[in-house]
mmCIF file with all atom_site columns, C-alpha atoms in Angstrom:
data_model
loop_
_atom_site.group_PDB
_atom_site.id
_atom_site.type_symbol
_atom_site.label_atom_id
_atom_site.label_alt_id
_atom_site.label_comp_id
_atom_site.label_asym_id
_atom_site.label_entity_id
_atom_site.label_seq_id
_atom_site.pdbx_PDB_ins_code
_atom_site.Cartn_x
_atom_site.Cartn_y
_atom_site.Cartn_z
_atom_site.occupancy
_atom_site.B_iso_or_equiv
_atom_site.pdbx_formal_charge
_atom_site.auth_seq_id
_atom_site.auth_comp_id
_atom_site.auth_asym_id
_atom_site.auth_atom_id
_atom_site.pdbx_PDB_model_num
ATOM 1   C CA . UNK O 1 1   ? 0.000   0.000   0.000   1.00 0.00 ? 1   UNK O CA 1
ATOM 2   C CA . UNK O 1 2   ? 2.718   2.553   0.775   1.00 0.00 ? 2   UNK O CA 1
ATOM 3   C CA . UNK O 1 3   ? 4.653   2.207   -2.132  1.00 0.00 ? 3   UNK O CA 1
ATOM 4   C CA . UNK O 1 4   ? 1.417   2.083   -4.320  1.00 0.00 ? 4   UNK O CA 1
ATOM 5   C CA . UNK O 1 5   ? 0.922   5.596   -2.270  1.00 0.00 ? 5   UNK O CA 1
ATOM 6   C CA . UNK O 1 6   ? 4.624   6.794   -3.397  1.00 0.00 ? 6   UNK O CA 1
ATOM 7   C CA . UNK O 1 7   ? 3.620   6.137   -7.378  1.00 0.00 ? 7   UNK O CA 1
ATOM 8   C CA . UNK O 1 8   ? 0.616   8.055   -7.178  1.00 0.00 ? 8   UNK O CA 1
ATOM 9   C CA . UNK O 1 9   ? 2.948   10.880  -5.983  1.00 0.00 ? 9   UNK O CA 1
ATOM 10  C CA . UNK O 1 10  ? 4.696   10.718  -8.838  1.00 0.00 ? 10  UNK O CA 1
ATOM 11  C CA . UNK O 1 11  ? 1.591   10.757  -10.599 1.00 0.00 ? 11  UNK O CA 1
ATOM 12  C CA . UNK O 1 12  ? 0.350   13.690  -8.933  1.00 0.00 ? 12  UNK O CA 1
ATOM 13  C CA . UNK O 1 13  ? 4.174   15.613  -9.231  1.00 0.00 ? 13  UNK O CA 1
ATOM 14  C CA . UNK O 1 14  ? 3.381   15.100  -12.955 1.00 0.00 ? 14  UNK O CA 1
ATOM 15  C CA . UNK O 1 15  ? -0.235  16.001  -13.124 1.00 0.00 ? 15  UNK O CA 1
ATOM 16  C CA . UNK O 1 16  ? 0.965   19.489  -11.206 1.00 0.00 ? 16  UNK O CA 1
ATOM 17  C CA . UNK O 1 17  ? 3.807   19.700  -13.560 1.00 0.00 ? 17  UNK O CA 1
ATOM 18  C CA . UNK O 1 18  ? 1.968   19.996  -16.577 1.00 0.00 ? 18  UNK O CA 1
ATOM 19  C CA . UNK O 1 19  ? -0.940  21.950  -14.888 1.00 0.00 ? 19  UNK O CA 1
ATOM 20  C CA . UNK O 1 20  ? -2.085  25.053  -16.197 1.00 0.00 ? 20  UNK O CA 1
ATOM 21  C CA . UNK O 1 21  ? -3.610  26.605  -13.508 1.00 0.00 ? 21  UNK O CA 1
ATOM 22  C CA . UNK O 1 22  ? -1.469  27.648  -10.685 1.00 0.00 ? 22  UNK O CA 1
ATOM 23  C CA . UNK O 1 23  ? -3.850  27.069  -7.738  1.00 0.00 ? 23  UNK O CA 1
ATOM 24  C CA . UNK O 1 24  ? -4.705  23.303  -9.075  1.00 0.00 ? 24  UNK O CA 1
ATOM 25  C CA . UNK O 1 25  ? -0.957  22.990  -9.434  1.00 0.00 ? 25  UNK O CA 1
ATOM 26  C CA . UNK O 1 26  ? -0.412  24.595  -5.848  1.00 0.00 ? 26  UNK O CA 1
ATOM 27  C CA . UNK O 1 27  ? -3.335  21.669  -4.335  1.00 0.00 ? 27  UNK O CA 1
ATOM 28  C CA . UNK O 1 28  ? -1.853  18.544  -6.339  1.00 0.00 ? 28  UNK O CA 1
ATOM 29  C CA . UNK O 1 29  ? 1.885   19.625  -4.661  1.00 0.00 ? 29  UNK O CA 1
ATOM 30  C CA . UNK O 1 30  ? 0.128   19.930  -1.304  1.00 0.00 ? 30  UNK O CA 1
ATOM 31  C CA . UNK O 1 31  ? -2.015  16.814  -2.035  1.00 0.00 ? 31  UNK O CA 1
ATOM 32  C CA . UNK O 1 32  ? 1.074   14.562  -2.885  1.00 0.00 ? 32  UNK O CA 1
ATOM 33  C CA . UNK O 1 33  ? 3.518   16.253  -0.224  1.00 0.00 ? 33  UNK O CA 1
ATOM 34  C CA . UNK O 1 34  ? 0.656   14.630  2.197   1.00 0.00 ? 34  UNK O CA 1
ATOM 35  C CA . UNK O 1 35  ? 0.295   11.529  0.524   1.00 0.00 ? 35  UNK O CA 1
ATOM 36  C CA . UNK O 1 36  ? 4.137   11.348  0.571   1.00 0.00 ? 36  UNK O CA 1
ATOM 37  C CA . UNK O 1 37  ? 4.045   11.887  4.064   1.00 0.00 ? 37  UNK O CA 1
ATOM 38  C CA . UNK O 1 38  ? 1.738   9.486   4.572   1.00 0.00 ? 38  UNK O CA 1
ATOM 39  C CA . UNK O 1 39  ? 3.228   7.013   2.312   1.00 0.00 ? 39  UNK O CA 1
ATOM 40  C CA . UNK O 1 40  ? 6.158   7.199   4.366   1.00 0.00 ? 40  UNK O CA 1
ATOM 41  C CA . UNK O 1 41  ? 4.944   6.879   8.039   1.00 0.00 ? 41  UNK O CA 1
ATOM 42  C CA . UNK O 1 42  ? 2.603   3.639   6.675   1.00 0.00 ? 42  UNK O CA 1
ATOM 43  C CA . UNK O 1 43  ? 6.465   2.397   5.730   1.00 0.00 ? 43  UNK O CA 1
ATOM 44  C CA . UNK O 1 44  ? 8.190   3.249   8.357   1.00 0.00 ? 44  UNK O CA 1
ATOM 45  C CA . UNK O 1 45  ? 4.945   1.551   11.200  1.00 0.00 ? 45  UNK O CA 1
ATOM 46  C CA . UNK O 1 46  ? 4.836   -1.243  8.989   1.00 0.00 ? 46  UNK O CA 1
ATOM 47  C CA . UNK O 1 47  ? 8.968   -1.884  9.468   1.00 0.00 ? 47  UNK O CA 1
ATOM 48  C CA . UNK O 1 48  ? 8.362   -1.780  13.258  1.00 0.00 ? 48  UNK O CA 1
ATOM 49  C CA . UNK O 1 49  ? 5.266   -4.135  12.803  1.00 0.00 ? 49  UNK O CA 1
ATOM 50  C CA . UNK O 1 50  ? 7.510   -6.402  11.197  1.00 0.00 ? 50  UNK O CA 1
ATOM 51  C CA . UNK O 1 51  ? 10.149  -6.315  13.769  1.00 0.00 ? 51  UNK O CA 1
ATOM 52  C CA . UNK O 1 52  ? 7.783   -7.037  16.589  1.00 0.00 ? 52  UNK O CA 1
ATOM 53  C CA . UNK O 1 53  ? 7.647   -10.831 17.436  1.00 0.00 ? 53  UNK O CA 1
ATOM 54  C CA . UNK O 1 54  ? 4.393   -10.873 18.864  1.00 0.00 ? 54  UNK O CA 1
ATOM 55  C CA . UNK O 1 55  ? 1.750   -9.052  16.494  1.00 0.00 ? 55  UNK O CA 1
ATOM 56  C CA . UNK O 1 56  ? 0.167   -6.850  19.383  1.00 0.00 ? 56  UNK O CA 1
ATOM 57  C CA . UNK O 1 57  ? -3.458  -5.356  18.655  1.00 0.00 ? 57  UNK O CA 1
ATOM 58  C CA . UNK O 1 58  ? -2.381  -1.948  19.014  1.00 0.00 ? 58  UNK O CA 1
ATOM 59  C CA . UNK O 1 59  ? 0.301   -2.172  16.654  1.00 0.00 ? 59  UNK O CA 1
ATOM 60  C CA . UNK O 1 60  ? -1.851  -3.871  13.957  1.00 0.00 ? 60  UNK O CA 1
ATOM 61  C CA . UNK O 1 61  ? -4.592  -1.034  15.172  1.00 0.00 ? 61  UNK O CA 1
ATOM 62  C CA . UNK O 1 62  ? -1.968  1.503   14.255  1.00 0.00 ? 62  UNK O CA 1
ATOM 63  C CA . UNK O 1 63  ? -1.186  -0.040  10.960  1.00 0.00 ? 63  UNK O CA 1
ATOM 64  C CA . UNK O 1 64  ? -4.998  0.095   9.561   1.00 0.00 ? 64  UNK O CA 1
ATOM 65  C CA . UNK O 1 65  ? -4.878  3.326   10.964  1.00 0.00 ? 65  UNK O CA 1
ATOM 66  C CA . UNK O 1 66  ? -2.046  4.728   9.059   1.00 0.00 ? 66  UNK O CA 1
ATOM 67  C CA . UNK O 1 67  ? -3.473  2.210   6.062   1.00 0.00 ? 67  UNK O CA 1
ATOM 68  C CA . UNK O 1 68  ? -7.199  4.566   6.178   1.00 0.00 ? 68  UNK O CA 1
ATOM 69  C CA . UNK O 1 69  ? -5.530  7.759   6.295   1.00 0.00 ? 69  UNK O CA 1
ATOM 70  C CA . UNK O 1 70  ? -3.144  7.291   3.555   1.00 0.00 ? 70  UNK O CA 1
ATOM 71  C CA . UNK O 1 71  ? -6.366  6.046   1.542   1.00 0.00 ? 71  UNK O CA 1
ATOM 72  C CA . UNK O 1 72  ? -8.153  9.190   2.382   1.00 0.00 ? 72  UNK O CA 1
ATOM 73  C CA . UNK O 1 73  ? -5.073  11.160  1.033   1.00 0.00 ? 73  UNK O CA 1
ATOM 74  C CA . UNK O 1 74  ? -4.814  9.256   -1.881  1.00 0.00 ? 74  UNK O CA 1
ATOM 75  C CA . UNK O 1 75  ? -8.451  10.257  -2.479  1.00 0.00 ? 75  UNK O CA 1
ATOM 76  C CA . UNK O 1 76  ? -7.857  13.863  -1.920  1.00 0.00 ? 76  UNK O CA 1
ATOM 77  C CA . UNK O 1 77  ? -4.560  13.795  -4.459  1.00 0.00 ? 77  UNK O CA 1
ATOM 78  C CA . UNK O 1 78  ? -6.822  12.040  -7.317  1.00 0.00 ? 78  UNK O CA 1
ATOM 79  C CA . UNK O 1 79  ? -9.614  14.375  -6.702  1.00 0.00 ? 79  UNK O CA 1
ATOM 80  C CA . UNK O 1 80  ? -7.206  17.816  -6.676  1.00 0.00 ? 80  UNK O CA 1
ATOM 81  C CA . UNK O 1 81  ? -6.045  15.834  -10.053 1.00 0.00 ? 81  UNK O CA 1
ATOM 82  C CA . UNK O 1 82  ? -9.207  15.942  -11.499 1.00 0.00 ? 82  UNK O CA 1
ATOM 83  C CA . UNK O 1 83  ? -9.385  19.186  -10.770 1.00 0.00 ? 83  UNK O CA 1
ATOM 84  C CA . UNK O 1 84  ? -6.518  20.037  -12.410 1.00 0.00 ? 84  UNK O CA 1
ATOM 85  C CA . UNK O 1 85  ? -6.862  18.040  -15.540 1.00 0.00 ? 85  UNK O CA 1
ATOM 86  C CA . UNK O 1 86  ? -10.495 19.239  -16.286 1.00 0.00 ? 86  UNK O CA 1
ATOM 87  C CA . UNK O 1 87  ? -8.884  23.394  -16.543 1.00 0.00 ? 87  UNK O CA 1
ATOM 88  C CA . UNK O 1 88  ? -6.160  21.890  -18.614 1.00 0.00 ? 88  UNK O CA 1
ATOM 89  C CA . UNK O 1 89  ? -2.663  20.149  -18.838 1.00 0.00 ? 89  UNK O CA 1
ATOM 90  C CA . UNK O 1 90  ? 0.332   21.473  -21.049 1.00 0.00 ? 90  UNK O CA 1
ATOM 91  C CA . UNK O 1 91  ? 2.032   18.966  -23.494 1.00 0.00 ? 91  UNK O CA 1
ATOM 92  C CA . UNK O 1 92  ? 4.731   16.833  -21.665 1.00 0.00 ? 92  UNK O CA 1
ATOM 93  C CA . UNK O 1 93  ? 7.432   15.338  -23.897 1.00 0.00 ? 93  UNK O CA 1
ATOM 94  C CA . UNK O 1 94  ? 6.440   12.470  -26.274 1.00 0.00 ? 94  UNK O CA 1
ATOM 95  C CA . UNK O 1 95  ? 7.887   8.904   -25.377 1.00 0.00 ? 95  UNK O CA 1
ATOM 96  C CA . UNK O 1 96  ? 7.574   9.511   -21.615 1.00 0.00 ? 96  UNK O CA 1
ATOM 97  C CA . UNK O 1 97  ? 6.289   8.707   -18.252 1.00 0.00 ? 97  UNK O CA 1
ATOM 98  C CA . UNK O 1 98  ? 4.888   12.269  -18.252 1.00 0.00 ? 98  UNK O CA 1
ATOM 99  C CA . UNK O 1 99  ? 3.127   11.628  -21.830 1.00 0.00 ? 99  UNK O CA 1
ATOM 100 C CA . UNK O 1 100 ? 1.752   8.066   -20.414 1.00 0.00 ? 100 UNK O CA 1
ATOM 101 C CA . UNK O 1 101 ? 0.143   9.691   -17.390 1.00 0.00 ? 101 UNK O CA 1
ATOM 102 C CA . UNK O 1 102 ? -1.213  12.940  -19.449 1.00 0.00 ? 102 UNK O CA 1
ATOM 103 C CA . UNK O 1 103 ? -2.478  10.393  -21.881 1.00 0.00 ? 103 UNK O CA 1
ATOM 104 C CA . UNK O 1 104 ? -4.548  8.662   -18.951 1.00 0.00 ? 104 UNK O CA 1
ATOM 105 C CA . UNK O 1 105 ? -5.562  11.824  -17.833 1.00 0.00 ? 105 UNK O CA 1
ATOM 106 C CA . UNK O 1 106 ? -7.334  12.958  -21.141 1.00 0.00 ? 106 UNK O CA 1
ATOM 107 C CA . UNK O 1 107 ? -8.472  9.245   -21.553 1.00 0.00 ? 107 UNK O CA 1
ATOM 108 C CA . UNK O 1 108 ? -10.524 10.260  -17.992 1.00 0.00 ? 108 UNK O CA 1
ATOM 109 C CA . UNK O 1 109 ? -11.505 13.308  -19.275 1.00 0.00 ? 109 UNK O CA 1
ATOM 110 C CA . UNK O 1 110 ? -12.832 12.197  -22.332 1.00 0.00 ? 110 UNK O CA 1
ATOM 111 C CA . UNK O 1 111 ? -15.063 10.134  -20.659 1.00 0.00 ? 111 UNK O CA 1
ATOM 112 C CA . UNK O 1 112 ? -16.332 12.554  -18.325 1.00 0.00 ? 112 UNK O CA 1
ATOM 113 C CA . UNK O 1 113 ? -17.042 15.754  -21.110 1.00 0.00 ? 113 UNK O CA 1
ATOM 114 C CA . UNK O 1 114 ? -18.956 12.367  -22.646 1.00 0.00 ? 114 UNK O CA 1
ATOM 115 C CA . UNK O 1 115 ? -21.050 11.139  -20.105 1.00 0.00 ? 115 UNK O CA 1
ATOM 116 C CA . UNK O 1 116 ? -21.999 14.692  -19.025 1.00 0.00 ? 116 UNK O CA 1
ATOM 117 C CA . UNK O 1 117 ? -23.220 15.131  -22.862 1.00 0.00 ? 117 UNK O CA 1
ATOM 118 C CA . UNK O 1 118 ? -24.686 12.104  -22.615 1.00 0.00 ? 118 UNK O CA 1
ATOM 119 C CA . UNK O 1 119 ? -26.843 13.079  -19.317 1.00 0.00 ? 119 UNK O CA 1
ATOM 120 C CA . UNK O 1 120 ? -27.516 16.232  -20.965 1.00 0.00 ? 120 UNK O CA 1
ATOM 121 C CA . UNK O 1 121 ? -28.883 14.817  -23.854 1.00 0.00 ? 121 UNK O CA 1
ATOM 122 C CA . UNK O 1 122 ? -30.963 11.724  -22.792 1.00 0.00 ? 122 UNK O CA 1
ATOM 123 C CA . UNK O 1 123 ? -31.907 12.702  -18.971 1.00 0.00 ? 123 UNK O CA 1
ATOM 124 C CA . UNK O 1 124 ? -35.318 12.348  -17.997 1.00 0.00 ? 124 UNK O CA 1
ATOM 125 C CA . UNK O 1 125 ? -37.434 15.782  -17.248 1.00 0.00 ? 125 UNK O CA 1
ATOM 126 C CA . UNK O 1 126 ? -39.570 16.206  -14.724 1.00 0.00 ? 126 UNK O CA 1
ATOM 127 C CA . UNK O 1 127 ? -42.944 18.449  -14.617 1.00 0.00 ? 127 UNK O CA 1
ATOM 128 C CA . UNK O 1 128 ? -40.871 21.758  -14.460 1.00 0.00 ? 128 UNK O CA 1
ATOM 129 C CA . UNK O 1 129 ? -38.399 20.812  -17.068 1.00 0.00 ? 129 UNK O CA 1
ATOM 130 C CA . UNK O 1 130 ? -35.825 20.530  -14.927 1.00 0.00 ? 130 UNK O CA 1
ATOM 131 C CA . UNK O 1 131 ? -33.076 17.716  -15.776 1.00 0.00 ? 131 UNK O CA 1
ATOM 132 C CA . UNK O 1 132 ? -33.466 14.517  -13.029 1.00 0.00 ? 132 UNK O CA 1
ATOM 133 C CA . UNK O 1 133 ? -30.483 13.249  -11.648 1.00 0.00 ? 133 UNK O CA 1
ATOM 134 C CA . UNK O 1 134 ? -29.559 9.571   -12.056 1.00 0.00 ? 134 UNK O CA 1
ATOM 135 C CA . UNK O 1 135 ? -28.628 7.134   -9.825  1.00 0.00 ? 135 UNK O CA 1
ATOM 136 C CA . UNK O 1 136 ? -25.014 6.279   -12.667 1.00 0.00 ? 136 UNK O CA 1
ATOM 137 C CA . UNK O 1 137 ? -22.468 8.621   -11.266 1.00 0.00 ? 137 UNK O CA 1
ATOM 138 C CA . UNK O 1 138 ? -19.729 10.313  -13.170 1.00 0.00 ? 138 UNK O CA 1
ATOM 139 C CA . UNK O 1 139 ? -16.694 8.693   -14.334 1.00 0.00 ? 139 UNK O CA 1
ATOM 140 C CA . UNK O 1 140 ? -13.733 9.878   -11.542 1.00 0.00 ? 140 UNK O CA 1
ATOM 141 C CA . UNK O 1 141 ? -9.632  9.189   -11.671 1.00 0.00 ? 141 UNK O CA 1
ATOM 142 C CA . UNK O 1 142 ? -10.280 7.228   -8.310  1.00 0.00 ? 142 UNK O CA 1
ATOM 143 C CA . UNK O 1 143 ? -12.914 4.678   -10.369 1.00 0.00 ? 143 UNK O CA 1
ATOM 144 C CA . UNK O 1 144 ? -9.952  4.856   -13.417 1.00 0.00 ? 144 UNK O CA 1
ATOM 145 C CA . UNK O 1 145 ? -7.403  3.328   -10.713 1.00 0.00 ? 145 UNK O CA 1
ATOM 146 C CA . UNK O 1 146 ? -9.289  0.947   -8.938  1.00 0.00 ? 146 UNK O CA 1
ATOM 147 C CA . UNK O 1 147 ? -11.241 -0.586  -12.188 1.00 0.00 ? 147 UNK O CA 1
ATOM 148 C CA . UNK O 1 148 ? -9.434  -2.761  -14.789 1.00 0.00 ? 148 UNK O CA 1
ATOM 149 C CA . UNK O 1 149 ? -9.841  -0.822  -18.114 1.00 0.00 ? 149 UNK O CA 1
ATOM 150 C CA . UNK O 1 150 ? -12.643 -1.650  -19.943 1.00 0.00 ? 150 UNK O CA 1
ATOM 151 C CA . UNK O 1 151 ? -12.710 -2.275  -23.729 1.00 0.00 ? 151 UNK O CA 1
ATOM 152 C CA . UNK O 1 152 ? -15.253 0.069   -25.811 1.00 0.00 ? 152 UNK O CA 1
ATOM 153 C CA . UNK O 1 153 ? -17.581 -2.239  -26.774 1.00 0.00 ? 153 UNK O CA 1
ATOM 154 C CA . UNK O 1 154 ? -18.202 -2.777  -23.232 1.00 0.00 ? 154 UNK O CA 1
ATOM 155 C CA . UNK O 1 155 ? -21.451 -1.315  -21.312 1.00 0.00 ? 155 UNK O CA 1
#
């Protein structure tokens, strides 16, 4: 889990890299200095963890701990990404890690300028004429990474 945490740093050092607006850039740094942080402390507990003979509770308890908040900062990095890549991302280099990651990033936001067209277009109105939400959310970085990729012809 922590060194999953240290490559979506990376990720988000990239995603501010390439940012063009200077207060999403300023959020992803913050973002992935935290998750760094984070990253780092679930390392260094789960070292001790190891090194104790006897797994105590309170040791394990600190663990999953450590293990929730570095989720929940995680989160918070792939939502300030979001963020960022919906005002805009500058070109990185072709033949990269930076052009991979920019590449997933438009992939996501693809999807999302789609399905919001989508909802536009099809929704349901009700007596007023207002658009009715449904229940199929948005597509998010955070569903992205947790989902294997799906192939078009897919539903």
């Amino acid at each position: 889990i922590a060194s999953d945490g240290q490559a979506l740093v990376r990720f988000g050092h990239i995603v501010a890299k390439h940012s063009l607006d200077q207060r999403c850039r300023a959020e992803v740094l913050r973002a992935a200095e935290q998750t760094h942080t984070l990253s780092s402390q679930l390392s260094m507990v789960a070292s001790r963890v190891k090194a104790v003979t006897a797994e105590s509770r309170s040791s394990l308890e600190l663990l999953v701990s450590n293990a929730r908040n570095l989720s929940q900062a995680v989160l918070h990095l792939l939502k300030a990404a979001e963020v960022a890549c919906i005002k805009g991302l500058r070109q990185p280099p072709p033949d990269s890690e930076e052009a991979e990651v920019a590449a997933f990033c438009m992939d996501w936001r693809k999807n999302l300028l789609w399905h919001r067209a989508k909802e536009s277009l099809n929704s349901d109105r009700d007596e007023l004429g207002l658009r009715k939400t449904q229940a199929r959310a948005e597509p998010t970085l955070t569903s992205m990474v947790q989902e294997p990729p799906q192939t078009k012809n897919s539903p």
